[in-house]
Amino acid sequence: MNCLSLNVRGIGVDVKVNWVIKLRNFHKSNFIGLQETQLTHHENLDIAACWGDQDYDYEGVDLDGRSGGLVSIWNINCFQKKEVIKSNQFIIIVGTWIGINGDTILANIYGPHDIGDQKILWRKLISIKRSKPGNWVLFGDFNAVRRSDERFNYIFCPASTSAFNKFILDAQLRDFSMGGEKFTFMSRVGAKLSRLDRFLACANFLNAFPSIVATAHTRELSDHSPITLISHDTDFGPPQFKLFNSWILKTGFDNTVHMAWESFVGYGSPNSY
């Protein structure tokens, strides 16, 4: 599976359409989720121009007020749609991914800014997930962060973060340690940075795609980074830790490991993949 997610910040101009197809071709994406299309009628979007050929299906949600709009596009040779659940804040596609047992469920998310509305959305998504067993992956612009260091030059909101982390835990989802850019959003005013865009997946999905890798790429025509989820081994350089077998024979090795283990203090829930 190669999935591309992008808060495109308006796709009513040819340059944005060309950008989407360039990203799709470069990353060989077979599923695309776009947020903030800002289209009053998503049917007016030239989907074929975004995709590049005719082997696709799609679903969309129109603009709500002054922001929003969602479009999901996928390769019909890889994924067959069975059911669609839509609102102003998500498009959930239930279907069959070729070669994967059970339903694969892909949720394209555009989260609200208001914490009260966020909590309503989190509860709604949990309810749907519990009623639809399968290989779940949620992605998009959640408009929430998991830790204070995922914001820079912003006033941090602990209540929003707590609610978002509780949602991930209650929904039995796992976050990805995303490579590439540290922050996925940069405000055009005040150089404010946040990691708002991400992928979340259930254990079933991760078992089906054990080598999957999430990456945040350089921002170009939007203030959000394109993010990808690609199921192949990616080299992020040498590992940060090495263990040499010769160390095991050294005097005091066992005691050193024991002391390090006992002194370690973690935080949060163990749900990062």
Short mmCIF file of C-alpha atoms in Angstrom, two decimals:
data_model
loop_
_atom_site.label_atom_id
_atom_site.label_comp_id
_atom_site.label_asym_id
_atom_site.label_seq_id
_atom_site.Cartn_x
_atom_site.Cartn_y
_atom_site.Cartn_z
CA MET A 1 0.00 0.00 0.00
CA ASN A 2 1.23 3.46 -0.95
CA CYS A 3 -0.96 6.18 0.53
CA LEU A 4 -0.58 9.95 0.04
CA SER A 5 -2.28 12.49 2.29
CA LEU A 6 -2.24 16.24 1.72
CA ASN A 7 -3.99 19.30 3.10
CA VAL A 8 -3.90 21.00 -0.29
CA ARG A 9 -5.38 24.36 0.86
CA GLY A 10 -7.52 24.75 -2.23
CA ILE A 11 -7.34 22.78 -5.45
CA GLY A 12 -9.30 25.02 -7.78
CA VAL A 13 -6.26 25.96 -9.87
CA ASP A 14 -4.27 23.91 -12.37
CA VAL A 15 -0.98 24.33 -10.52
CA LYS A 16 -2.39 22.46 -7.48
CA VAL A 17 -3.83 19.69 -9.68
CA ASN A 18 -0.44 19.31 -11.38
CA TRP A 19 1.22 19.17 -7.96
CA VAL A 20 -1.06 16.34 -6.82
CA ILE A 21 -0.38 14.20 -9.88
CA LYS A 22 3.36 14.90 -9.60
CA LEU A 23 3.28 13.66 -5.98
CA ARG A 24 1.14 10.67 -6.93
CA ASN A 25 3.52 9.62 -9.69
CA PHE A 26 6.66 10.21 -7.64
CA HIS A 27 5.45 8.20 -4.64
CA LYS A 28 3.55 5.65 -6.77
CA SER A 29 0.48 6.24 -4.61
CA ASN A 30 -2.52 3.96 -5.00
CA PHE A 31 -4.67 5.88 -2.50
CA ILE A 32 -4.82 9.67 -2.14
CA GLY A 33 -6.60 11.66 0.56
CA LEU A 34 -6.94 15.42 0.10
CA GLN A 35 -8.11 17.80 2.83
CA GLU A 36 -9.25 21.42 2.55
CA THR A 37 -10.04 21.18 -1.15
CA GLN A 38 -12.23 24.27 -0.64
CA LEU A 39 -14.57 23.08 -3.39
CA THR A 40 -18.24 24.03 -3.23
CA HIS A 41 -18.98 21.12 -5.60
CA HIS A 42 -16.32 18.41 -5.51
CA GLU A 43 -17.78 16.94 -8.73
CA ASN A 44 -16.22 19.88 -10.57
CA LEU A 45 -12.70 18.68 -9.76
CA ASP A 46 -10.90 17.01 -12.68
CA ILE A 47 -10.16 13.75 -10.86
CA ALA A 48 -8.56 12.18 -13.92
CA ALA A 49 -6.07 15.06 -14.08
CA CYS A 50 -5.18 14.51 -10.40
CA TRP A 51 -4.81 10.78 -10.91
CA GLY A 52 -3.29 10.45 -14.38
CA ASP A 53 -5.30 7.53 -15.80
CA GLN A 54 -8.81 6.06 -15.79
CA ASP A 55 -8.26 3.22 -13.29
CA TYR A 56 -9.69 5.09 -10.32
CA ASP A 57 -12.73 5.61 -8.14
CA TYR A 58 -13.30 8.49 -5.76
CA GLU A 59 -15.52 10.05 -3.11
CA GLY A 60 -15.77 13.68 -2.03
CA VAL A 61 -17.26 16.03 0.55
CA ASP A 62 -18.09 19.62 -0.29
CA LEU A 63 -16.87 22.79 1.38
CA ASP A 64 -18.49 23.56 4.75
CA GLY A 65 -18.58 27.29 5.39
CA ARG A 66 -15.25 28.95 4.57
CA SER A 67 -13.00 25.91 4.97
CA GLY A 68 -12.97 22.18 4.50
CA GLY A 69 -13.75 19.86 1.65
CA LEU A 70 -12.38 16.34 1.25
CA VAL A 71 -11.58 14.07 -1.68
CA SER A 72 -10.35 10.46 -1.60
CA ILE A 73 -9.12 8.77 -4.80
CA TRP A 74 -7.88 5.21 -5.20
CA ASN A 75 -6.67 2.65 -7.72
CA ILE A 76 -9.53 0.26 -8.49
CA ASN A 77 -7.00 -2.44 -9.36
CA CYS A 78 -5.81 -2.40 -5.74
CA PHE A 79 -8.88 -1.46 -3.72
CA GLN A 80 -12.56 -2.26 -4.26
CA LYS A 81 -15.10 -0.05 -2.48
CA LYS A 82 -17.90 -1.72 -0.50
CA GLU A 83 -19.28 1.08 1.70
CA VAL A 84 -18.81 4.81 2.24
CA ILE A 85 -19.46 6.81 5.41
CA LYS A 86 -19.12 10.58 5.06
CA SER A 87 -19.47 13.77 7.06
CA ASN A 88 -18.03 17.28 6.79
CA GLN A 89 -14.95 16.06 8.65
CA PHE A 90 -14.23 12.63 7.20
CA ILE A 91 -14.59 10.19 4.34
CA ILE A 92 -14.42 6.56 5.45
CA ILE A 93 -14.09 3.98 2.68
CA VAL A 94 -14.74 0.35 3.59
CA GLY A 95 -13.52 -2.10 0.99
CA THR A 96 -11.27 -4.95 -0.05
CA TRP A 97 -7.56 -4.41 -0.59
CA ILE A 98 -6.23 -6.98 -3.01
CA GLY A 99 -4.27 -9.66 -1.15
CA ILE A 100 -5.38 -8.57 2.36
CA ASN A 101 -7.81 -10.66 4.40
CA GLY A 102 -10.88 -8.91 5.73
CA ASP A 103 -12.09 -5.39 5.11
CA THR A 104 -9.58 -2.57 4.76
CA ILE A 105 -10.97 0.72 6.04
CA LEU A 106 -9.34 4.03 5.09
CA ALA A 107 -10.48 7.21 6.82
CA ASN A 108 -9.53 10.60 5.36
CA ILE A 109 -9.82 13.11 8.25
CA TYR A 110 -10.03 16.88 8.52
CA GLY A 111 -10.30 17.66 12.23
CA PRO A 112 -12.02 20.76 13.63
CA HIS A 113 -10.15 23.49 15.50
CA ASP A 114 -12.56 23.75 18.44
CA ILE A 115 -11.81 21.30 21.25
CA GLY A 116 -15.50 20.61 21.86
CA ASP A 117 -16.00 19.72 18.20
CA GLN A 118 -12.84 17.61 18.30
CA LYS A 119 -14.21 15.52 21.16
CA ILE A 120 -17.46 14.97 19.26
CA LEU A 121 -15.49 13.81 16.21
CA TRP A 122 -13.28 11.47 18.26
CA ARG A 123 -16.36 9.85 19.84
CA LYS A 124 -18.01 9.46 16.44
CA LEU A 125 -14.93 7.83 14.91
CA ILE A 126 -14.57 5.41 17.84
CA SER A 127 -18.22 4.41 17.47
CA ILE A 128 -17.81 3.74 13.74
CA LYS A 129 -14.57 1.84 14.26
CA ARG A 130 -16.14 -0.43 16.86
CA SER A 131 -18.99 -1.22 14.49
CA LYS A 132 -16.71 -1.94 11.50
CA PRO A 133 -13.99 -4.52 12.27
CA GLY A 134 -11.15 -4.62 9.80
CA ASN A 135 -7.76 -3.21 8.87
CA TRP A 136 -8.12 0.44 9.88
CA VAL A 137 -5.87 3.34 8.89
CA LEU A 138 -6.82 6.95 9.62
CA PHE A 139 -4.92 9.84 8.11
CA GLY A 140 -5.10 13.52 7.33
CA ASP A 141 -5.05 16.84 9.14
CA PHE A 142 -6.29 16.13 12.68
CA ASN A 143 -5.76 19.74 13.85
CA ALA A 144 -4.42 18.32 17.12
CA VAL A 145 -1.03 17.34 18.48
CA ARG A 146 0.08 14.59 20.86
CA ARG A 147 2.81 16.41 22.82
CA SER A 148 3.93 19.94 23.55
CA ASP A 149 7.06 19.50 21.41
CA GLU A 150 4.82 19.01 18.36
CA ARG A 151 4.09 22.75 18.55
CA PHE A 152 6.52 25.63 18.10
CA ASN A 153 5.70 29.29 18.67
CA TYR A 154 2.11 28.33 19.56
CA ILE A 155 0.17 28.45 22.81
CA PHE A 156 -0.02 24.77 23.74
CA CYS A 157 -3.46 23.39 24.68
CA PRO A 158 -3.10 20.45 27.11
CA ALA A 159 -6.85 19.72 27.01
CA SER A 160 -6.84 19.19 23.23
CA THR A 161 -3.75 16.99 23.43
CA SER A 162 -5.21 14.94 26.28
CA ALA A 163 -8.45 14.36 24.35
CA PHE A 164 -6.54 13.40 21.19
CA ASN A 165 -4.31 10.93 23.04
CA LYS A 166 -7.34 9.44 24.80
CA PHE A 167 -9.01 8.98 21.41
CA ILE A 168 -5.97 7.13 20.04
CA LEU A 169 -5.84 4.90 23.12
CA ASP A 170 -9.59 4.20 23.26
CA ALA A 171 -9.73 3.50 19.51
CA GLN A 172 -6.81 1.05 19.90
CA LEU A 173 -4.76 2.86 17.28
CA ARG A 174 -1.03 3.27 16.95
CA ASP A 175 0.88 6.33 15.87
CA PHE A 176 3.79 6.17 13.44
CA SER A 177 7.28 7.47 14.10
CA MET A 178 7.28 9.63 10.99
CA GLY A 179 10.48 10.32 9.10
CA GLY A 180 11.26 13.47 7.16
CA GLU A 181 9.99 16.84 8.34
CA LYS A 182 9.47 17.26 12.10
CA PHE A 183 6.53 19.64 11.63
CA THR A 184 3.87 19.19 8.94
CA PHE A 185 2.29 22.66 9.14
CA MET A 186 3.78 26.14 9.04
CA SER A 187 1.61 29.20 9.56
CA ARG A 188 2.05 31.88 6.94
CA VAL A 189 2.06 34.45 9.75
CA GLY A 190 4.45 34.30 12.68
CA ALA A 191 6.43 31.19 11.68
CA LYS A 192 4.23 28.93 13.81
CA LEU A 193 4.94 25.22 13.38
CA SER A 194 2.87 22.14 14.26
CA ARG A 195 2.66 18.44 13.53
CA LEU A 196 -1.02 18.30 12.60
CA ASP A 197 -0.87 15.69 9.83
CA ARG A 198 -0.28 12.03 10.57
CA PHE A 199 -1.24 8.40 10.03
CA LEU A 200 -2.85 6.22 12.69
CA ALA A 201 -3.43 2.50 12.27
CA CYS A 202 -4.82 -0.49 14.12
CA ALA A 203 -2.84 -3.64 14.92
CA ASN A 204 -4.56 -5.60 12.12
CA PHE A 205 -3.35 -3.10 9.54
CA LEU A 206 0.19 -3.13 10.88
CA ASN A 207 0.24 -6.93 10.78
CA ALA A 208 -0.87 -6.81 7.14
CA PHE A 209 1.83 -4.25 6.25
CA PRO A 210 4.77 -4.96 8.62
CA SER A 211 7.33 -2.92 6.63
CA ILE A 212 5.21 0.20 6.23
CA VAL A 213 6.90 3.60 6.68
CA ALA A 214 5.41 7.07 7.25
CA THR A 215 7.22 10.17 5.96
CA ALA A 216 6.51 13.91 5.99
CA HIS A 217 7.82 15.62 2.87
CA THR A 218 8.84 19.19 2.06
CA ARG A 219 6.06 21.78 1.82
CA GLU A 220 5.67 23.30 -1.63
CA LEU A 221 2.32 24.77 -2.72
CA SER A 222 0.53 24.43 0.63
CA ASP A 223 1.36 25.35 4.19
CA HIS A 224 1.05 21.63 4.97
CA SER A 225 3.52 18.88 4.11
CA PRO A 226 2.46 15.95 1.94
CA ILE A 227 2.71 12.81 4.04
CA THR A 228 3.05 9.27 2.71
CA LEU A 229 2.58 5.76 4.04
CA ILE A 230 4.57 3.32 1.92
CA SER A 231 4.87 -0.42 2.42
CA HIS A 232 8.49 -1.07 1.62
CA ASP A 233 11.75 -0.87 3.52
CA THR A 234 13.14 2.66 3.61
CA ASP A 235 16.68 3.53 4.68
CA PHE A 236 16.71 6.34 7.23
CA GLY A 237 20.44 5.93 7.80
CA PRO A 238 22.39 3.95 10.39
CA PRO A 239 20.57 2.83 13.56
CA GLN A 240 20.98 5.09 16.58
CA PHE A 241 22.10 2.19 18.80
CA LYS A 242 24.33 -0.81 18.25
CA LEU A 243 25.04 -3.79 20.50
CA PHE A 244 28.27 -5.69 19.97
CA ASN A 245 28.30 -9.31 21.12
CA SER A 246 31.70 -8.75 22.77
CA TRP A 247 30.06 -6.37 25.27
CA ILE A 248 28.10 -9.25 26.78
CA LEU A 249 31.35 -10.85 27.96
CA LYS A 250 32.57 -7.74 29.78
CA THR A 251 32.43 -7.61 33.56
CA GLY A 252 29.50 -5.56 34.84
CA PHE A 253 27.50 -5.68 31.60
CA ASP A 254 24.44 -7.31 33.21
CA ASN A 255 24.47 -4.82 36.06
CA THR A 256 24.72 -1.86 33.67
CA VAL A 257 21.72 -3.04 31.66
CA HIS A 258 19.73 -3.67 34.85
CA MET A 259 20.50 -0.20 36.25
CA ALA A 260 19.58 1.49 32.95
CA TRP A 261 16.30 -0.42 32.79
CA GLU A 262 15.37 0.41 36.38
CA SER A 263 16.20 4.12 35.99
CA PHE A 264 14.27 4.66 32.73
CA VAL A 265 11.13 6.76 33.06
CA GLY A 266 8.71 6.76 30.11
CA TYR A 267 5.57 8.79 29.46
CA GLY A 268 2.31 8.35 27.63
CA SER A 269 0.92 5.11 26.31
CA PRO A 270 3.11 2.58 24.41
CA ASN A 271 1.35 3.07 21.09
CA SER A 272 4.00 4.46 18.77
CA TYR A 273 4.79 2.17 15.85
#
